[in-house]
mmCIF file of C-alpha atoms in Angstrom:
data_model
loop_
_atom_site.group_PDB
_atom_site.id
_atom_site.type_symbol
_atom_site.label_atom_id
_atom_site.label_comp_id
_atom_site.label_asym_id
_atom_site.label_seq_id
_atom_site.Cartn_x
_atom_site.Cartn_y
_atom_site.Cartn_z
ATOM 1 C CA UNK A 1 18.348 -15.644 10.152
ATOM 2 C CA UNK A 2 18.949 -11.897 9.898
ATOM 3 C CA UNK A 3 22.418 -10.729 9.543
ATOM 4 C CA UNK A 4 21.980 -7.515 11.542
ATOM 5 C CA UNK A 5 21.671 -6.146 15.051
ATOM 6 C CA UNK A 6 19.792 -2.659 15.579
ATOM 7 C CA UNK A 7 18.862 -0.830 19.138
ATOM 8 C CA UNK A 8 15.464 -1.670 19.678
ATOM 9 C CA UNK A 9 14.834 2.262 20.291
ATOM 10 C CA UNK A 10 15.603 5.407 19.503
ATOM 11 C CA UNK A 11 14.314 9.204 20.188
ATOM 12 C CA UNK A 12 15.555 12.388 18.662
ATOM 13 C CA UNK A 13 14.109 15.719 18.565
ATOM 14 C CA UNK A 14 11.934 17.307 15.220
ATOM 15 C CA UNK A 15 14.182 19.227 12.838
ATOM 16 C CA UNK A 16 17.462 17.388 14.129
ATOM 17 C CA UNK A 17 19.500 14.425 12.349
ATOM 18 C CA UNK A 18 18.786 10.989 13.733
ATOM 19 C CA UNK A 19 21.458 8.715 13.419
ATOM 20 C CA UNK A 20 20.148 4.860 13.362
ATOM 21 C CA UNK A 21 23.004 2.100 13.631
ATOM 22 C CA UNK A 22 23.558 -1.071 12.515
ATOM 23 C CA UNK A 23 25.858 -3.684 13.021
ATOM 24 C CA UNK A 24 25.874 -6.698 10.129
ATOM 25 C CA UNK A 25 29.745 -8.133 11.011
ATOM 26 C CA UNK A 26 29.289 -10.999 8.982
ATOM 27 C CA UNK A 27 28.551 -9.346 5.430
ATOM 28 C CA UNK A 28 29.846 -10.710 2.793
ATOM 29 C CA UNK A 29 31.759 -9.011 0.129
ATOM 30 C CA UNK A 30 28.925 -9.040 -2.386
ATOM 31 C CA UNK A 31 26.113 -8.443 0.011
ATOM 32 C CA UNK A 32 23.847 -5.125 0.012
ATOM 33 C CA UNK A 33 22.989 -3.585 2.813
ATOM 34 C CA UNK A 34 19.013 -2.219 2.907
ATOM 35 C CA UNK A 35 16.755 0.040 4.691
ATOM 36 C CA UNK A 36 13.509 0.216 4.619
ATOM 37 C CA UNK A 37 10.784 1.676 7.657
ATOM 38 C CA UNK A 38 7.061 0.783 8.459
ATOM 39 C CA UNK A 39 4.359 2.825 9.629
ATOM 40 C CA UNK A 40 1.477 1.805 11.806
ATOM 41 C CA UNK A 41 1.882 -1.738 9.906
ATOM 42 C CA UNK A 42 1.626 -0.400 6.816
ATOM 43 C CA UNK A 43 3.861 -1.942 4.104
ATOM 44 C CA UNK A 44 7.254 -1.100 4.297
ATOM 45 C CA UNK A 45 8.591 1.395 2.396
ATOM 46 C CA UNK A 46 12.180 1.725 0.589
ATOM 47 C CA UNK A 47 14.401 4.378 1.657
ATOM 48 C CA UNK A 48 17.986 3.672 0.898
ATOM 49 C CA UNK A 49 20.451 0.849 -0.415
ATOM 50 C CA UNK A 50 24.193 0.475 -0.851
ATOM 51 C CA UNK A 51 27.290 -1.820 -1.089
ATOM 52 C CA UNK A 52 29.994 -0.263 0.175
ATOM 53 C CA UNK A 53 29.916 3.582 -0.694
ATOM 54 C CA UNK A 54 28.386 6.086 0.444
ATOM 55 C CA UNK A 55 24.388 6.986 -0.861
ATOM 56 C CA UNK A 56 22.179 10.202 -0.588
ATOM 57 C CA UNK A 57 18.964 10.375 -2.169
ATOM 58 C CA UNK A 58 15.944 12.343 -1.204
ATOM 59 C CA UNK A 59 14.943 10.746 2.077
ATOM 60 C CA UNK A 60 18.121 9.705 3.620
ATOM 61 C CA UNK A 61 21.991 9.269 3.665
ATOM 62 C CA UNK A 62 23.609 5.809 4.204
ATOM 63 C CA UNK A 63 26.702 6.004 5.587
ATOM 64 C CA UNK A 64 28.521 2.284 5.018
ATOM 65 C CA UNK A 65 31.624 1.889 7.092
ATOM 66 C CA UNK A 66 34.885 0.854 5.212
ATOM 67 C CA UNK A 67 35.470 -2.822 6.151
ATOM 68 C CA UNK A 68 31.396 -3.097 5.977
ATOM 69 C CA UNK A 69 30.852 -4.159 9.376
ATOM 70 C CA UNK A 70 28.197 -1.421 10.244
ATOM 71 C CA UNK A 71 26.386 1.453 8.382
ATOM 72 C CA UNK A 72 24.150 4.557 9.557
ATOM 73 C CA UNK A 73 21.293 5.621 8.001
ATOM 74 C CA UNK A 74 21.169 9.546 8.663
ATOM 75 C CA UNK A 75 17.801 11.368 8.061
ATOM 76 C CA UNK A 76 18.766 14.776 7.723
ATOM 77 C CA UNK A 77 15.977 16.657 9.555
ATOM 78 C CA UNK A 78 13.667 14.411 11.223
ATOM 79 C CA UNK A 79 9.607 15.439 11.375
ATOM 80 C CA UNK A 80 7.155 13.826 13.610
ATOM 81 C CA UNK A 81 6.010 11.941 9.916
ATOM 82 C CA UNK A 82 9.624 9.850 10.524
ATOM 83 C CA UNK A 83 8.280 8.139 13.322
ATOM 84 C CA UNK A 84 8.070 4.575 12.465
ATOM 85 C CA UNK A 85 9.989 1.198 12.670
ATOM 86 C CA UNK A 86 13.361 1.378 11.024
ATOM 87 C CA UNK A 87 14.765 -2.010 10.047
ATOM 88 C CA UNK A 88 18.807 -2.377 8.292
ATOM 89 C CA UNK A 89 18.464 -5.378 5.991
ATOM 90 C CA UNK A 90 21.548 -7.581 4.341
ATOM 91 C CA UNK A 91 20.319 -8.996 1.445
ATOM 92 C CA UNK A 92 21.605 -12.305 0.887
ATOM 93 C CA UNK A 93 21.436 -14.934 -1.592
ATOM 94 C CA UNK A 94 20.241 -18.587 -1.832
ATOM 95 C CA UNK A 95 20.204 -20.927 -4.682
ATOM 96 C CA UNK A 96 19.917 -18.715 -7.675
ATOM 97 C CA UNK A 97 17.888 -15.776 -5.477
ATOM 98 C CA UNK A 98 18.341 -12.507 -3.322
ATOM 99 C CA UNK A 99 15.709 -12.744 -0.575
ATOM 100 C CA UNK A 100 15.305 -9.530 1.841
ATOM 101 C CA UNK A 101 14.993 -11.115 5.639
ATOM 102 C CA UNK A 102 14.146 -8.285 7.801
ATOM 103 C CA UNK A 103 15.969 -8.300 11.430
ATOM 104 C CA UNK A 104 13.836 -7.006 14.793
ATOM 105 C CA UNK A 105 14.197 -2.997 13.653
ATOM 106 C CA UNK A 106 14.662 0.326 15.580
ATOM 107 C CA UNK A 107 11.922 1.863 16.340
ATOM 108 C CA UNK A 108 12.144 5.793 16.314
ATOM 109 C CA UNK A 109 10.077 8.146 18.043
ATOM 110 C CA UNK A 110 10.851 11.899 16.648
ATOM 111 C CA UNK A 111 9.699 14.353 19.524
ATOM 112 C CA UNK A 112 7.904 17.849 18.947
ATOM 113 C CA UNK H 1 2.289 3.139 -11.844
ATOM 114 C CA UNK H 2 4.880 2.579 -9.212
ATOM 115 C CA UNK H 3 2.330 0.345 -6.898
ATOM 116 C CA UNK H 4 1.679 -3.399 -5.653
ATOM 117 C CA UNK H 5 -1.529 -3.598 -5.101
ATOM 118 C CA UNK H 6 -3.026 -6.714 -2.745
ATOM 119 C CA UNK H 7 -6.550 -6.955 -2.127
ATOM 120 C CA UNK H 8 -8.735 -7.753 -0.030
ATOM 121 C CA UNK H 9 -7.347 -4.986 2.936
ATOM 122 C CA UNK H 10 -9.120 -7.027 5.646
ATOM 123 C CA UNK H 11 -10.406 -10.819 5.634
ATOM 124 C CA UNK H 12 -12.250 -13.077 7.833
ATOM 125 C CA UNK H 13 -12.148 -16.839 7.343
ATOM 126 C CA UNK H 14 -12.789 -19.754 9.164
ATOM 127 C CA UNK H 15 -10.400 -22.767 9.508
ATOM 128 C CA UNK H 16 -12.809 -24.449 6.872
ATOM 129 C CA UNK H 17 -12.810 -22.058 4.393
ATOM 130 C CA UNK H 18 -10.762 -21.667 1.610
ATOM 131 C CA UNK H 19 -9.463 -17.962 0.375
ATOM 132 C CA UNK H 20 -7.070 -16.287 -1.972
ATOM 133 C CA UNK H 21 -4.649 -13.377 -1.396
ATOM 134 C CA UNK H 22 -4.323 -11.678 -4.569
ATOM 135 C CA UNK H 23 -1.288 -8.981 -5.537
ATOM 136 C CA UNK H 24 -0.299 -7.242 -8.456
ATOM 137 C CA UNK H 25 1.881 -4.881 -10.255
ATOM 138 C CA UNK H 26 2.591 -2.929 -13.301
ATOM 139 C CA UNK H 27 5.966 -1.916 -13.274
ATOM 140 C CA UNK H 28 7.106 -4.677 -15.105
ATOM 141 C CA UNK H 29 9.496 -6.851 -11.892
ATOM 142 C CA UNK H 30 9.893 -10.295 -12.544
ATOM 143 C CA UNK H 31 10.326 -11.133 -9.289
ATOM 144 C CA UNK H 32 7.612 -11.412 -6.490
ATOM 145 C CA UNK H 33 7.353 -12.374 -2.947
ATOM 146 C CA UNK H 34 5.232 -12.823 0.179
ATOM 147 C CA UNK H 35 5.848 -12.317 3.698
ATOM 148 C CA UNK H 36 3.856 -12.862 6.733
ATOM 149 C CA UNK H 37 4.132 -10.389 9.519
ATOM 150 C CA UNK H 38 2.936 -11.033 12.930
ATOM 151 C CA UNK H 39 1.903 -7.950 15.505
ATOM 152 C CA UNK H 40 4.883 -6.516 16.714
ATOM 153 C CA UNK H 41 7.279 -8.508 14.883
ATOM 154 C CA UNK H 42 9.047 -7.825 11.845
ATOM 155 C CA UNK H 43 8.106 -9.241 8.283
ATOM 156 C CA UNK H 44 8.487 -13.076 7.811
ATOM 157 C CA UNK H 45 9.734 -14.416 4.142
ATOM 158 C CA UNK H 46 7.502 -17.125 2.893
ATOM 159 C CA UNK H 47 7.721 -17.471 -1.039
ATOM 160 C CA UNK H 48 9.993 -16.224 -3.762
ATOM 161 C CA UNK H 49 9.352 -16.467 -7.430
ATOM 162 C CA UNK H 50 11.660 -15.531 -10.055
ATOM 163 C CA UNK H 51 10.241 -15.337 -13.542
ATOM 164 C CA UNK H 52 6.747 -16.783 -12.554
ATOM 165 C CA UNK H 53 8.678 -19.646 -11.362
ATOM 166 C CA UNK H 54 9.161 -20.781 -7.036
ATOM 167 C CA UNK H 55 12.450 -20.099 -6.798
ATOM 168 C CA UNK H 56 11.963 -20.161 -2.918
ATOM 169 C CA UNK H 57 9.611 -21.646 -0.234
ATOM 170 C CA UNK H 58 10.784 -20.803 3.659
ATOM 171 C CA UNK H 59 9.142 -23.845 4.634
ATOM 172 C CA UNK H 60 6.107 -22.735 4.861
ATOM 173 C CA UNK H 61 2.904 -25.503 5.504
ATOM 174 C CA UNK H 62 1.331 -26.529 2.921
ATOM 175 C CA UNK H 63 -2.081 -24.936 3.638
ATOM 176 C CA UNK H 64 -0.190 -21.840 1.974
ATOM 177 C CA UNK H 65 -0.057 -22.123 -1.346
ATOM 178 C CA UNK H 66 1.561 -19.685 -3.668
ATOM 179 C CA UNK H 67 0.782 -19.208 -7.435
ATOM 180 C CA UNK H 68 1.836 -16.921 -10.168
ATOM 181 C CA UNK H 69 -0.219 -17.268 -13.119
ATOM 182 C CA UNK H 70 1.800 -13.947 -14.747
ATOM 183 C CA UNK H 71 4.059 -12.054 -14.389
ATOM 184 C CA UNK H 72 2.373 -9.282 -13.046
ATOM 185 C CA UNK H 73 0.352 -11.323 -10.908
ATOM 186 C CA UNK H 74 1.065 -13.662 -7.786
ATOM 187 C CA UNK H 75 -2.253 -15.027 -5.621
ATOM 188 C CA UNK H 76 -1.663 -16.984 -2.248
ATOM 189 C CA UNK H 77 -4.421 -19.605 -1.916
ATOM 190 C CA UNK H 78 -5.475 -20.556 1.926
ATOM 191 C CA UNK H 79 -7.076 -23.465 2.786
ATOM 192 C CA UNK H 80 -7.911 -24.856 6.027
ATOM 193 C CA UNK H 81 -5.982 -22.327 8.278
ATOM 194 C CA UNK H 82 -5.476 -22.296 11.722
ATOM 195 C CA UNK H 83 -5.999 -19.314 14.395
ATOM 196 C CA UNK H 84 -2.067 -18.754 14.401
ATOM 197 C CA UNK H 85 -1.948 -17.911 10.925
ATOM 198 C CA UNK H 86 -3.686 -15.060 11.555
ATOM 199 C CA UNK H 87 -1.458 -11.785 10.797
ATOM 200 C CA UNK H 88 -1.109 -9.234 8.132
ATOM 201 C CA UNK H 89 0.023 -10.849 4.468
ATOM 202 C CA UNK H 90 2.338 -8.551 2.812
ATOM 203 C CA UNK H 91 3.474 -8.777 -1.331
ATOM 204 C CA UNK H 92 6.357 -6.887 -2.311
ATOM 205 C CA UNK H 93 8.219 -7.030 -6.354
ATOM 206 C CA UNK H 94 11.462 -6.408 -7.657
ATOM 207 C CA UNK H 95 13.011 -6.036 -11.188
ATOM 208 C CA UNK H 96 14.748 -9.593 -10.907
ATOM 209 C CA UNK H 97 15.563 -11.623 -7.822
ATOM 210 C CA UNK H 98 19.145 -12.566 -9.431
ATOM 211 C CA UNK H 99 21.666 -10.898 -11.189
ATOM 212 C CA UNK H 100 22.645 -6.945 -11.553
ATOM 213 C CA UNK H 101 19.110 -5.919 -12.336
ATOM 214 C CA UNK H 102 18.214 -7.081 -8.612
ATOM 215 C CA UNK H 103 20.242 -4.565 -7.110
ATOM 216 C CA UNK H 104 17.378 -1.703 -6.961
ATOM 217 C CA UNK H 105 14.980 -1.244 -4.496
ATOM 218 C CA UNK H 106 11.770 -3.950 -3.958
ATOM 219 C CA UNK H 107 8.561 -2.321 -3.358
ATOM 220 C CA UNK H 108 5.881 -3.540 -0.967
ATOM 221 C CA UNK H 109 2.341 -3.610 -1.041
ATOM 222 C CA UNK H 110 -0.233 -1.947 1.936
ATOM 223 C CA UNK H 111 -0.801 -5.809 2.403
ATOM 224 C CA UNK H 112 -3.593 -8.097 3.810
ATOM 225 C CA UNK H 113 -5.352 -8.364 7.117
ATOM 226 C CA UNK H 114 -6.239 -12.138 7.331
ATOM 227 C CA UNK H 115 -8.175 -13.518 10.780
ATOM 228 C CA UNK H 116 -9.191 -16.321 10.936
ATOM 229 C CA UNK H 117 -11.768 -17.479 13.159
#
């Protein structure tokens, strides 16, 4: 089962930040924490991953809270393009592999 | 290339037939996987392989049945489907699906539109 809990919605306005949350409580100390979005079920495509500091690439910021418990992913300035199904994913491991199980997802809707 | 590539886009079958899902990549990830995703739902894990070996199988039937001849390759041979299984087929690769050189980002394919009639 998925390890995370997301709003199943979201809005913000074009050229603002939207702020997705996600909760993932029972993390365990070794356990990344993954985002990834899907577009008119396309594949999904990577945007961000971390442990427990803070990342900022090109897309997105992922903002990992200190006892792990939740994270943000912050999209700086969202276009109409960001529209899409966001899903926060806690890897985990089994046996002797990582396996990526995705949770239900936010989706986002990014108003003109 | 920075791709996985699955072909075919779309495909028809009937519960009699028998069909392959084929996906592939060049980047040079020794790990591979396939997920079914239903409409409106998000992606499903089926298989993992690690080093062209099944490292792990989400109890899936057996009517899916997962092969990877290489490792750039991993097919996903149907046989005798059922109405349900109908739902888009998606591959995705990683460096390695253990150790420090998993902790980078896995890459998905466009994946596969499978109905089946």
């Amino acid at each position: 089962d998925a390890k995370t809990t997301q709003p199943p919605s979201m809005d913000c306005a074009e050229g603002r930040a939207a702020n997705l949350p996600c909760n993932h409580s029972t993390i365990s100390g070794n356990e990344y924490v993954y985002w990834y979005r899907q577009i008119h079920s396309q594949g999904p495509q990577y945007i961000i991953h971390g442990l427990k500091n803070n990342e900022t690439n090109e897309m997105a910021s992922l903002i990992i809270t200190e006892d792990r418990k939740s994270s943000t992913l912050i999209l700086p300035h969202a276009t109409l393009r960001d529209t899409a199904v966001y899903y926060c994913i806690v890897r985990v491991a089994e046996d002797s592999s990582y396996k990526l199980i995705f949770g239900s997802g936010t989706r986002l809707l990014v108003r003109p | 290339d920075t791709e996985v590539t699955q072909t075919p886009k779309h495909l028809v079958m009937g519960m009699t037939n028998k069909k392959s899902l084929k996906c592939e990549q060049h980047m040079g990830h020794r790990a591979m996987y396939w997920y079914k995703q239903k409409a409106k739902k998000p992606p499903e894990l089926m298989f993992v392989y690690s080093y062209e070996k099944l490292s792990i199988n989400e109890s899936v039937p057996s009517r899916f049945s997962p092969e990877c001849p290489n490792s750039s390759l991993l097919n996903l041979h149907l046989h005798a489907l059922q109405p349900e299984d109908s739902a888009l087929y998606l591959c995705a690769s990683s460096q390695a699906a253990t150790g420090a050189i998993a902790n980078y980002g896995y890459t998905f394919g466009s994946g596969t539109r499978l109905t089946v009639v």
